Coordinates of C-alpha atoms in Angstrom, one line a residue:
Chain A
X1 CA 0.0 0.0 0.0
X2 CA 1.2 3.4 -1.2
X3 CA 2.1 5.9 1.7
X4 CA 0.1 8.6 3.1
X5 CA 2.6 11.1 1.3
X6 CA 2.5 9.4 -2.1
X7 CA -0.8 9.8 -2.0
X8 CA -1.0 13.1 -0.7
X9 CA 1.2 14.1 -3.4
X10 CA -0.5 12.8 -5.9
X11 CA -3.9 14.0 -5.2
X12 CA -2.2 17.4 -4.8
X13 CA -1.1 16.8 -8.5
X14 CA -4.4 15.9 -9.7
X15 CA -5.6 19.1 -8.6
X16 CA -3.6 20.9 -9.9
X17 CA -4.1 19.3 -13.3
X18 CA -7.7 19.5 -13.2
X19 CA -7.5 23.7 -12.7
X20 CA -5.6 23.4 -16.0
X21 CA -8.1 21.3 -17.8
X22 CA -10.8 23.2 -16.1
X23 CA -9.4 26.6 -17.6
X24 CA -9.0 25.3 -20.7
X25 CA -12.4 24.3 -21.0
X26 CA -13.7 27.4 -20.2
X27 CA -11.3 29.4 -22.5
X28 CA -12.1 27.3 -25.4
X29 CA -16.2 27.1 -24.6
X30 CA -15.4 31.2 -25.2
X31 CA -13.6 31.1 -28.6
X32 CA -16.4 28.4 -29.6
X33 CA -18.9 30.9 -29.1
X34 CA -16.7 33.4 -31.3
X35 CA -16.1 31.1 -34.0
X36 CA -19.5 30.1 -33.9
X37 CA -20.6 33.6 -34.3
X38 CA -17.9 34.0 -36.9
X39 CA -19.5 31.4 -38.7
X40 CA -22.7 32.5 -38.5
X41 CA -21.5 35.9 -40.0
X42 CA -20.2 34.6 -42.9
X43 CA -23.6 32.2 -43.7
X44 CA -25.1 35.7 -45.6
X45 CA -22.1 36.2 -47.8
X46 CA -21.7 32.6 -49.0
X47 CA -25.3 32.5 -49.6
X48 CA -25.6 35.3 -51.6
X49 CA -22.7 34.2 -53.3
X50 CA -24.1 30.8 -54.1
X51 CA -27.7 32.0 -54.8
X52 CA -26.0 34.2 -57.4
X53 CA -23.5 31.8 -58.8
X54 CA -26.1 29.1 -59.2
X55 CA -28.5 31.8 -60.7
X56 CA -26.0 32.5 -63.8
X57 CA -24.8 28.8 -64.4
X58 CA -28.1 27.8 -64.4
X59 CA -29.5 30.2 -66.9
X60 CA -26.8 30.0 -69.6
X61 CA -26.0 27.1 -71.6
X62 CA -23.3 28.2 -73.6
X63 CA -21.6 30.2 -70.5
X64 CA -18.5 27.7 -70.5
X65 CA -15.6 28.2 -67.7
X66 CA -13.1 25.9 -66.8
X67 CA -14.2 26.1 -63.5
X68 CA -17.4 24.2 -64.3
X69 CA -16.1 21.6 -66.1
X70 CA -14.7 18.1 -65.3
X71 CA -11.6 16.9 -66.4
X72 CA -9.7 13.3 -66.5
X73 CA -8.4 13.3 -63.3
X74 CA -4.5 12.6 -63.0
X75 CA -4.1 14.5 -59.8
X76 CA -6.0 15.3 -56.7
X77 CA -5.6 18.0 -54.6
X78 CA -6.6 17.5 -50.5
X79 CA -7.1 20.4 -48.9
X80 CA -7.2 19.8 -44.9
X81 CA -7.7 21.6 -42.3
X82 CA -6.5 20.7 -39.1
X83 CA -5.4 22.8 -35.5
X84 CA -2.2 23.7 -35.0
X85 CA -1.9 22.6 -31.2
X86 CA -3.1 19.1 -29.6
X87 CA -5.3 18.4 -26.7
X88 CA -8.5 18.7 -28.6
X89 CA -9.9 14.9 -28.5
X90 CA -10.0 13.2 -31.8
X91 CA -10.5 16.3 -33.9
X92 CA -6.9 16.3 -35.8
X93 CA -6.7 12.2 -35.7
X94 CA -10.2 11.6 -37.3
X95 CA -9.7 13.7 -39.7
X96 CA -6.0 12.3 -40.8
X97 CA -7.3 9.2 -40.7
X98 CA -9.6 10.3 -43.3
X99 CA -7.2 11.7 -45.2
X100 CA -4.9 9.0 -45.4
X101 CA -8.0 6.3 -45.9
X102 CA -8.7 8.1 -49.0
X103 CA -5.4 8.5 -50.4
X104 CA -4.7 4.7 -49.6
X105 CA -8.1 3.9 -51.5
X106 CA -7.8 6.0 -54.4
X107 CA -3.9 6.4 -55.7
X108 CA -1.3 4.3 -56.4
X109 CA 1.5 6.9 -56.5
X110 CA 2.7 9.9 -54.6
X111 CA 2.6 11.3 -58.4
X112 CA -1.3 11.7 -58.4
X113 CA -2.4 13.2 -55.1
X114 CA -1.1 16.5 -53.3
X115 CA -2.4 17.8 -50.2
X116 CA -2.5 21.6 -48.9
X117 CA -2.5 21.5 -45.6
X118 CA -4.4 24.1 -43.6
X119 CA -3.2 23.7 -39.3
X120 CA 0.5 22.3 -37.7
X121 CA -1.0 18.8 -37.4
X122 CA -1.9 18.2 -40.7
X123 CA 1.4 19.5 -42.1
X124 CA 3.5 17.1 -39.8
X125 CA 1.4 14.6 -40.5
X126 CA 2.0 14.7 -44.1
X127 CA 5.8 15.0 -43.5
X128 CA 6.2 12.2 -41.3
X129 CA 4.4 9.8 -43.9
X130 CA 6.2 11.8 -46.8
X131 CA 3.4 12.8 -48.4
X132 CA 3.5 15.7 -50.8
X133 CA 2.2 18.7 -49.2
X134 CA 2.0 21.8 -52.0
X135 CA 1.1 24.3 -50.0
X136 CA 0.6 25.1 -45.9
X137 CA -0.4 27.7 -43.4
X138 CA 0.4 27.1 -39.8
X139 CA -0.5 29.2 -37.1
X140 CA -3.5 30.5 -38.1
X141 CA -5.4 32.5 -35.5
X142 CA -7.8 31.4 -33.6
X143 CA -10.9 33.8 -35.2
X144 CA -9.5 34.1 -38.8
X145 CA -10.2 36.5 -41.1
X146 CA -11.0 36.1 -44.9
X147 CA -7.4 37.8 -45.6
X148 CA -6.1 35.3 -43.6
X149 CA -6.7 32.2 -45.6
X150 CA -7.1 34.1 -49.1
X151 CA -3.4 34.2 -50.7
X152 CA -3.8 30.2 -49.4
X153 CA -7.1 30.2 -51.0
X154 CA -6.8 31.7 -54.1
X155 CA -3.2 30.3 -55.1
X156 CA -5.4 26.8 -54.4
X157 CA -8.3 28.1 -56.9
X158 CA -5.0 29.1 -59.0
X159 CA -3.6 25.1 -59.0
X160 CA -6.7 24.1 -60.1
X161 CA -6.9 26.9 -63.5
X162 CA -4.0 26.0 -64.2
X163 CA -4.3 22.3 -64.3
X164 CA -2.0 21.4 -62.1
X165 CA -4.8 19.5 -60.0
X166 CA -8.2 18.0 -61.7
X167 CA -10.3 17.9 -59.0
X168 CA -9.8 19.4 -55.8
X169 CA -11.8 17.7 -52.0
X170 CA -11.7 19.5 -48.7
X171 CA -12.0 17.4 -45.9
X172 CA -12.7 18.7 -42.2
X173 CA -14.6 18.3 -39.4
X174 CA -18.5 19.8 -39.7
X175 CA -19.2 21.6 -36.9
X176 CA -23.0 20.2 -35.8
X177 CA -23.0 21.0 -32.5
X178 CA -20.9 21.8 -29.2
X179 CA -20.7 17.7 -28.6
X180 CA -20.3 16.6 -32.3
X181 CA -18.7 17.1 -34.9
X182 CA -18.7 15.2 -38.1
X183 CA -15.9 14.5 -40.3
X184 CA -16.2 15.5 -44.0
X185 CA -15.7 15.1 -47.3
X186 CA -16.5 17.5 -49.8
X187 CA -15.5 17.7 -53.8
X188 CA -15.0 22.0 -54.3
X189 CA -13.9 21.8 -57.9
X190 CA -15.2 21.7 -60.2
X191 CA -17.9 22.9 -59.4
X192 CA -20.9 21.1 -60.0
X193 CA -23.3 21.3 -57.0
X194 CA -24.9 24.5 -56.6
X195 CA -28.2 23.4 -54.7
X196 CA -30.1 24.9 -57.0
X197 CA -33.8 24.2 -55.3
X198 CA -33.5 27.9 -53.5
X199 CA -33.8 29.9 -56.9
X200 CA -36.4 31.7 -58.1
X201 CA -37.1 31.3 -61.6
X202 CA -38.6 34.9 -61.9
X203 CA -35.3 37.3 -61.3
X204 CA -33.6 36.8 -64.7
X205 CA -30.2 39.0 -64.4
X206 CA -28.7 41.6 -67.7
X207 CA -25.0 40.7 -67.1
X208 CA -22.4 43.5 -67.7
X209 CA -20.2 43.4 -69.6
X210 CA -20.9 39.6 -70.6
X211 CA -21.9 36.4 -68.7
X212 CA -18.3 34.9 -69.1
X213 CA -16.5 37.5 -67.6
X214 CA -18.8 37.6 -64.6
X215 CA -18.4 33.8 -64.0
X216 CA -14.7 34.5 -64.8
X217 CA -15.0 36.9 -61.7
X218 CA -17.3 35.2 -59.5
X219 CA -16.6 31.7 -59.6
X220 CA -12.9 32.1 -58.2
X221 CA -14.7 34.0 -55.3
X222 CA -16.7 31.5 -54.7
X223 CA -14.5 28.6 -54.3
X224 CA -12.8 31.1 -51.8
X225 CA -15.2 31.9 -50.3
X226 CA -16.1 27.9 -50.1
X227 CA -12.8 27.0 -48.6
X228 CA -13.3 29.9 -46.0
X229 CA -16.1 28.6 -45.0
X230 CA -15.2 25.3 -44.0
X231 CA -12.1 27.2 -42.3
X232 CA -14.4 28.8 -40.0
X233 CA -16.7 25.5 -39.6
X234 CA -13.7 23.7 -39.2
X235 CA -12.5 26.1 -36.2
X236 CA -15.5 26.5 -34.4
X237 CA -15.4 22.1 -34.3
X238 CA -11.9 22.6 -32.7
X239 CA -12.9 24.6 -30.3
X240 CA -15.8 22.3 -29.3
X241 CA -13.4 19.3 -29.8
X242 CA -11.1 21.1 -27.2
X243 CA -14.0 22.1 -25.3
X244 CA -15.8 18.6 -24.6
X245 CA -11.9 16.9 -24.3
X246 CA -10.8 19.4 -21.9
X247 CA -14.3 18.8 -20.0
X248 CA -14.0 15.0 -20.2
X249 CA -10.3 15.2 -19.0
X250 CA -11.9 17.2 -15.8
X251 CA -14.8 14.7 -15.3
X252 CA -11.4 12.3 -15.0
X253 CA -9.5 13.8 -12.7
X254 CA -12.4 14.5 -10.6
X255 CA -12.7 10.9 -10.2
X256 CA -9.3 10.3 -9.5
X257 CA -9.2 12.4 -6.8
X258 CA -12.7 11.1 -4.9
X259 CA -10.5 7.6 -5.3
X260 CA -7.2 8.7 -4.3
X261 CA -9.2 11.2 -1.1
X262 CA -10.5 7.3 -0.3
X263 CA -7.3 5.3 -0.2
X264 CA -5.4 8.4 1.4
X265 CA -8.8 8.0 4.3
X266 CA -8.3 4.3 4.6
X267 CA -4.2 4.5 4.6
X268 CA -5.0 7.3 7.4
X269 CA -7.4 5.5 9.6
X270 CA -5.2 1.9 9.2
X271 CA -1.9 4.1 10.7
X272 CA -4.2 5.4 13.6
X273 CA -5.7 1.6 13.8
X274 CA -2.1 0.1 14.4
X275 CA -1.2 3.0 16.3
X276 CA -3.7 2.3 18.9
X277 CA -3.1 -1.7 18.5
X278 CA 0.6 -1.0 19.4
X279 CA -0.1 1.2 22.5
X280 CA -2.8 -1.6 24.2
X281 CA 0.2 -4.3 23.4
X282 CA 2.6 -2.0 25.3
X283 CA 0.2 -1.6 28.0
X284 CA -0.5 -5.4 28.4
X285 CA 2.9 -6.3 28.3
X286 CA 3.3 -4.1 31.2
X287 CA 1.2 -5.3 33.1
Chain B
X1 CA -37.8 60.6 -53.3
X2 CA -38.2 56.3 -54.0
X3 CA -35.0 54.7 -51.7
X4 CA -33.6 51.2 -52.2
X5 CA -32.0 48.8 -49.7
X6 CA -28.5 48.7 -50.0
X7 CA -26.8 45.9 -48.1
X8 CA -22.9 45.3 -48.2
X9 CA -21.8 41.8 -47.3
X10 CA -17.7 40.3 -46.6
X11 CA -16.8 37.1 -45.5
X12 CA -16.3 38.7 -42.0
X13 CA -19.9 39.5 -42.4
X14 CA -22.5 42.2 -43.0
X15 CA -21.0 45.5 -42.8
X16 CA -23.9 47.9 -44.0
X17 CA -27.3 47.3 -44.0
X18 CA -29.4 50.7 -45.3
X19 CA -31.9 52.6 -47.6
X20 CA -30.5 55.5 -50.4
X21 CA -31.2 57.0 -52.8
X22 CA -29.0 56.2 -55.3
X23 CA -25.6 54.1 -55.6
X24 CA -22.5 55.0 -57.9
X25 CA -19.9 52.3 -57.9
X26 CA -17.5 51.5 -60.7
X27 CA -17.7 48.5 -62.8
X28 CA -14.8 46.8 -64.8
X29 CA -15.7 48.5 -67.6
X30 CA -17.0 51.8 -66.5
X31 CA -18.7 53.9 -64.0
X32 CA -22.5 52.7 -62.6
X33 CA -24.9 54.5 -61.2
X34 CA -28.2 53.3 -59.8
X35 CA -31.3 54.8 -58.9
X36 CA -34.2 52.5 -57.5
X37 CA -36.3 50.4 -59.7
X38 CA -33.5 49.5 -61.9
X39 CA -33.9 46.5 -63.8
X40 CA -32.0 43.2 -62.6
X41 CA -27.9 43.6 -62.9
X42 CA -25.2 41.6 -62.0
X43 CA -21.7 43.5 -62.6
X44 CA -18.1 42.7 -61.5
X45 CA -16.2 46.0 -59.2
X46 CA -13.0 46.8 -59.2
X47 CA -11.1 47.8 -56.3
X48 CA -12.4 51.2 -56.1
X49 CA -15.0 53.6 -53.8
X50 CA -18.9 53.3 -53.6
X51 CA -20.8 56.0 -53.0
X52 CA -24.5 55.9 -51.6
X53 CA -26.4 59.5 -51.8
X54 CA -28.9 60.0 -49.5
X55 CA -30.2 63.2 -49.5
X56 CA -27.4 65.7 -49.4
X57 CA -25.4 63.1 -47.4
X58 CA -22.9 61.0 -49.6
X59 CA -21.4 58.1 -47.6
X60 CA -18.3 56.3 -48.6
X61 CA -17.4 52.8 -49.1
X62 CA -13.7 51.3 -49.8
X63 CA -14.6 48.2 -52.1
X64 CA -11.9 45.5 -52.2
X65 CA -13.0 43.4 -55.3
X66 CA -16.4 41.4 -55.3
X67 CA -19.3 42.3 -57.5
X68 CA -22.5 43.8 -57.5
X69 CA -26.4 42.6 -57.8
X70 CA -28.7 44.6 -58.7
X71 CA -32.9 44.0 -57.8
X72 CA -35.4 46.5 -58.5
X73 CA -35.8 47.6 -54.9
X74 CA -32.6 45.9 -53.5
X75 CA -28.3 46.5 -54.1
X76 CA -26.6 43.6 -52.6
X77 CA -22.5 44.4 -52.9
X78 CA -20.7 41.4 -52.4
X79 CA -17.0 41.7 -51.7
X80 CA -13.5 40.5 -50.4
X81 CA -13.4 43.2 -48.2
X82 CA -15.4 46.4 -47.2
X83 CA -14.7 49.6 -45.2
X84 CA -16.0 52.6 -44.0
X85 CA -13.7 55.8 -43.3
X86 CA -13.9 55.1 -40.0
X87 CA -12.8 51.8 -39.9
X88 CA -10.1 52.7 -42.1
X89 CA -6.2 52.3 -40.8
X90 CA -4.7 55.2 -42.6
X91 CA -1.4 54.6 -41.5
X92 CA -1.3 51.0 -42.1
X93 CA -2.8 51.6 -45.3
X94 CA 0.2 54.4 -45.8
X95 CA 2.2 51.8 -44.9
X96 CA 1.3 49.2 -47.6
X97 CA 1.2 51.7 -50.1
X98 CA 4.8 52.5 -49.3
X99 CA 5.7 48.7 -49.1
X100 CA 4.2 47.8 -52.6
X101 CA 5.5 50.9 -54.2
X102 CA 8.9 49.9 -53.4
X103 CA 8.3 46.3 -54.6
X104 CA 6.9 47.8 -57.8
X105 CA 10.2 49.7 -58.6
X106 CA 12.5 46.6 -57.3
X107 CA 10.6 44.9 -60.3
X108 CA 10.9 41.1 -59.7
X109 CA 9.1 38.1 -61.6
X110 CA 5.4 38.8 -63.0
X111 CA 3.0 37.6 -60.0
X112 CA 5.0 39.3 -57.9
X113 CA 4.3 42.4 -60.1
X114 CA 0.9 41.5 -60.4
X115 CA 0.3 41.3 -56.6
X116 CA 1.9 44.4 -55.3
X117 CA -0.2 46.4 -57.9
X118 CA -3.5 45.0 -56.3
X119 CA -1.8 46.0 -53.2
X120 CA -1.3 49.5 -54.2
X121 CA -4.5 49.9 -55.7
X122 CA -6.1 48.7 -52.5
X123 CA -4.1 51.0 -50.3
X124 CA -4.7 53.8 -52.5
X125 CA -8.1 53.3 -52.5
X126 CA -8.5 53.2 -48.5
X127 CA -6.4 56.8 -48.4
X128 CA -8.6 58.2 -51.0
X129 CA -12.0 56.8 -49.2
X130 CA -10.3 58.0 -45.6
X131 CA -9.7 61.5 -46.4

C-alpha cells in the first residue's frame, strides 16, 4: 500500500491538473462561441454568393468556364484543415485518418495526389508519412479572417486553372453541434453542385459586360469563399473538440481524486488503527 | 424621393445594411450609377470607392473586389473586403502603399508584379475613401 505522502502528493497533483483542464475548457467554450458567431456571419455572404453563382450557371447554356467543367483526373488536390496545437480529442486524428483512408483507396502513387495543408498537425502529419504537401499555413489564428486564408485560398483556386490539379476535395470536421462534430468530405472543384432548389425562376439578371467575364470573376470568389467557409466550420469544431476533451479530461481527474481522497482515508485510519493496537500491546505487556 | 436597400456583405460579415437614394460604384468597364427600380444587374467591381447618396449626405465605401447585384428595390455588394472611413487604418494603409511601391520599382518576376499592384490599388483606394 502506497504511503500517506504518495498519496497526498498525488492527489495534490491531480488538482492541480484538473485547474488546467478546467481553464481550458472554459477558454475554449469562449472562442467556440466566437467562431461560432464567426461562422454565422459569414452564412449571408456565401449565400448570396451561391444564390448568385447558381443563378447564372443555371440560366446560360453556352456560359462555358473551366471552372465548371470536369476533367480526367490525374491529380488530386486535398485540402485539410486541421489545429495547430493538440489536446482537442480526436479532432486532428479523425480527420487524418480520413485523409490518409482516402489516399490509400484512391492512388497508387505519390505522383497523383497533393495535399495543402491548412493547421500544424496536418502539415506534420504529411511529413512524417512523406506525403506531398503543396502548399501550408500554420499558425492561423484562432478567429481568422477572410485575408487570412485568401493568398492560401486563391493560389489553391489558381492550382486548379491552371491544371496542375483536376479535382480538388476538402475534408474537415463539420461543426453540428458543441458535442459533435462530423468529419467531412466534400468535392469543391469543379464545381458542379450548386443546390439549386433555393432559386427563383422569376429574377432573370442583364450581365455587364458579358456572362463569361462575370463567372470568370465570381466563380474564383466563390470557391474562396467555399474554402473559408469550412475554415471557419472547421475552427468553431476545434474549439468544441477542445471544449468537450478538456471537459471530459476534468470529469477524470475529478474521479481520481474522490479515489485517491478514499485510499489516502483508509491509509489514514489503518496508521491510527495500528497505532492504537501497538499502545494496548505496550500496556499489556506491562502489566 | 423612392429609396432602395443597399446591403454590403464580406466574408467577416454584414457591414452595411441601409436605404438611399442612389448608388455610384465603378464596374470593370466603366462607371455605374443606380437609382431604384433599376432593372436586374449583375456586374463585376474593381477595387475602387462606392458611393451611396442619400439626400445631401454622400457616404463612402472602400470596395476591395467582389461584384455587385442589382434588384429592382434591392443593391446587394458582395465583396473581399469592405470599409468605411472610420474603420479605415490610414497609416497602415500608408504603410502598404509605401511597401508595394517599393516592390513595384524593385521589379521582380510577373505575379509578384501583379500582386503588389493590387496591393497598391487597394491602399490607394483606403487613403482616397479616408480623407
Amino acid at each position: 500500500m502506497a504511503s500517506l505522502r504518495d498519496i497526498q502528493n498525488r492527489i495534490n497533483s491531480t488538482t492541480k491538473t484538473k485547474q488546467i483542464t478546467k481553464a481550458m475548457e472554459m477558454v475554449s467554450a469562449s472562442k467556440m462561441s466566437k467562431a461560432e458567431m464567426n461562422a454565422r456571419a459569414f452564412v449571408p455572404y456565401s449565400e448570396k454568393i451561391k444564390e448568385v453563382v447558381a443563378q447564372i450557371a443555371s440560366s446560360s447554356v453556352d456560359a462555358e468556364h473551366p471552372m465548371l467543367k470536369t476533367r480526367d483526373i490525374k491529380k488530386t488536390g486535398y485540402l485539410v484543415i486541421t489545429s495547430d496545437r493538440g489536446l482537442a480529442g480526436a479532432y486532428n486524428s479523425s480527420v487524418l485518418r480520413k485523409l490518409h483512408q482516402t489516399v490509400t483507396e484512391r492512388h497508387q502513387s505519390e505522383n497523383e495526389y497533393t495535399v495543402i495543408a491548412i493547421g500544424r498537425m496536418g502539415y506534420e502529419f504529411c511529413r512524417k508519412r512523406n506525403m506531398p504537401v503543396a502548399k501550408s499555413i500554420l499558425g492561423l489564428a484562432d478567429q481568422p479572417s477572410f485575408a487570412d486564408i485568401k493568398e492560401l485560398a486563391s493560389e489553391t483556386v489558381q492550382m486548379f486553372t491552371d491544371e496542375e490539379i483536376d479535382e480538388l476535395v476538402i475534408i474537415y470536421n463539420h461543426y453540428i453541434s458543441a458535442i459533435s462534430q462530423e468529419v467531412t468530405t466534400n468535392k469543391l472543384l469543379p464545381i458542379t453542385d450548386f443546390g439549386t432548389e433555393g432559386t427563383a425562376p422569376g429574377s432573370q439578371y442583364e450581365y455587364e459586360p458579358n456572362q463569361e467575364q462575370i463567372l470568370e470573376v465570381l466563380l474564383p470568389q466563390y470557391a474562396e469563399s467555399l474554402i473559408y467557409g469550412a475554415l471557419l466550420d472547421g475552427k468553431a469544431s476545434e474549439h468544441a473538440a477542445r471544449m468537450t476533451a478538456m471537459r471530459s479530461a476534468t470529469d477524470n481527474a475529478e474521479e481520481l481524486i474522490d479515489d485517491l481522497t478514499l485510499s489516502f482515508n483508509r491509509a489514514r485510519q489503518a496508521a491510527i488503527t495500528q497505532e492504537i493496537t501497538e499502545i494496548i500491546g505496550g500496556v499489556a505487556a506491562l502489566e | 424621393m423612392k429609396t432602395l436597400t443597399v446591403s454590403v456583405v464580406t466574408p467577416d460579415g454584414p457591414v452595411l445594411e441601409d436605404k438611399y437614394e442612389m448608388v455610384s460604384c465603378k464596374a470593370e468597364n466603366g462607371e455605374l450609377g443606380i437609382l431604384p427600380g433599376h432593372i436586374p444587374l449583375v456586374a463585376p467591381l474593381t477595387i475602387s470607392a462606392v458611393r451611396l447618396k442619400r439626400g445631401n449626405d454622400v457616404d463612402r465605401l472602400a470596395i476591395n473586389g467582389g461584384f455587385l447585384e442589382v434588384r429592382p428595390d434591392k443593391i446587394t455588394i458582395l465583396a473581399q473586403s469592405a470599409e468605411k472611413p472610420a474603420e479605415i487604418d490610414v497609416e497602415r494603409a500608408r504603410k502598404a502603399k509605401e511597401r508595394a511601391e517599393s516592390r513595384l520599382q524593385t521589379k521582380q518576376d510577373h505575379i509578384d508584379f501583379h500582386r503588389a499592384e493590387l496591393a497598391l490599388k487597394r491602399a490607394m483606394n483606403r487613403l482616397d475613401v479616408s480623407n
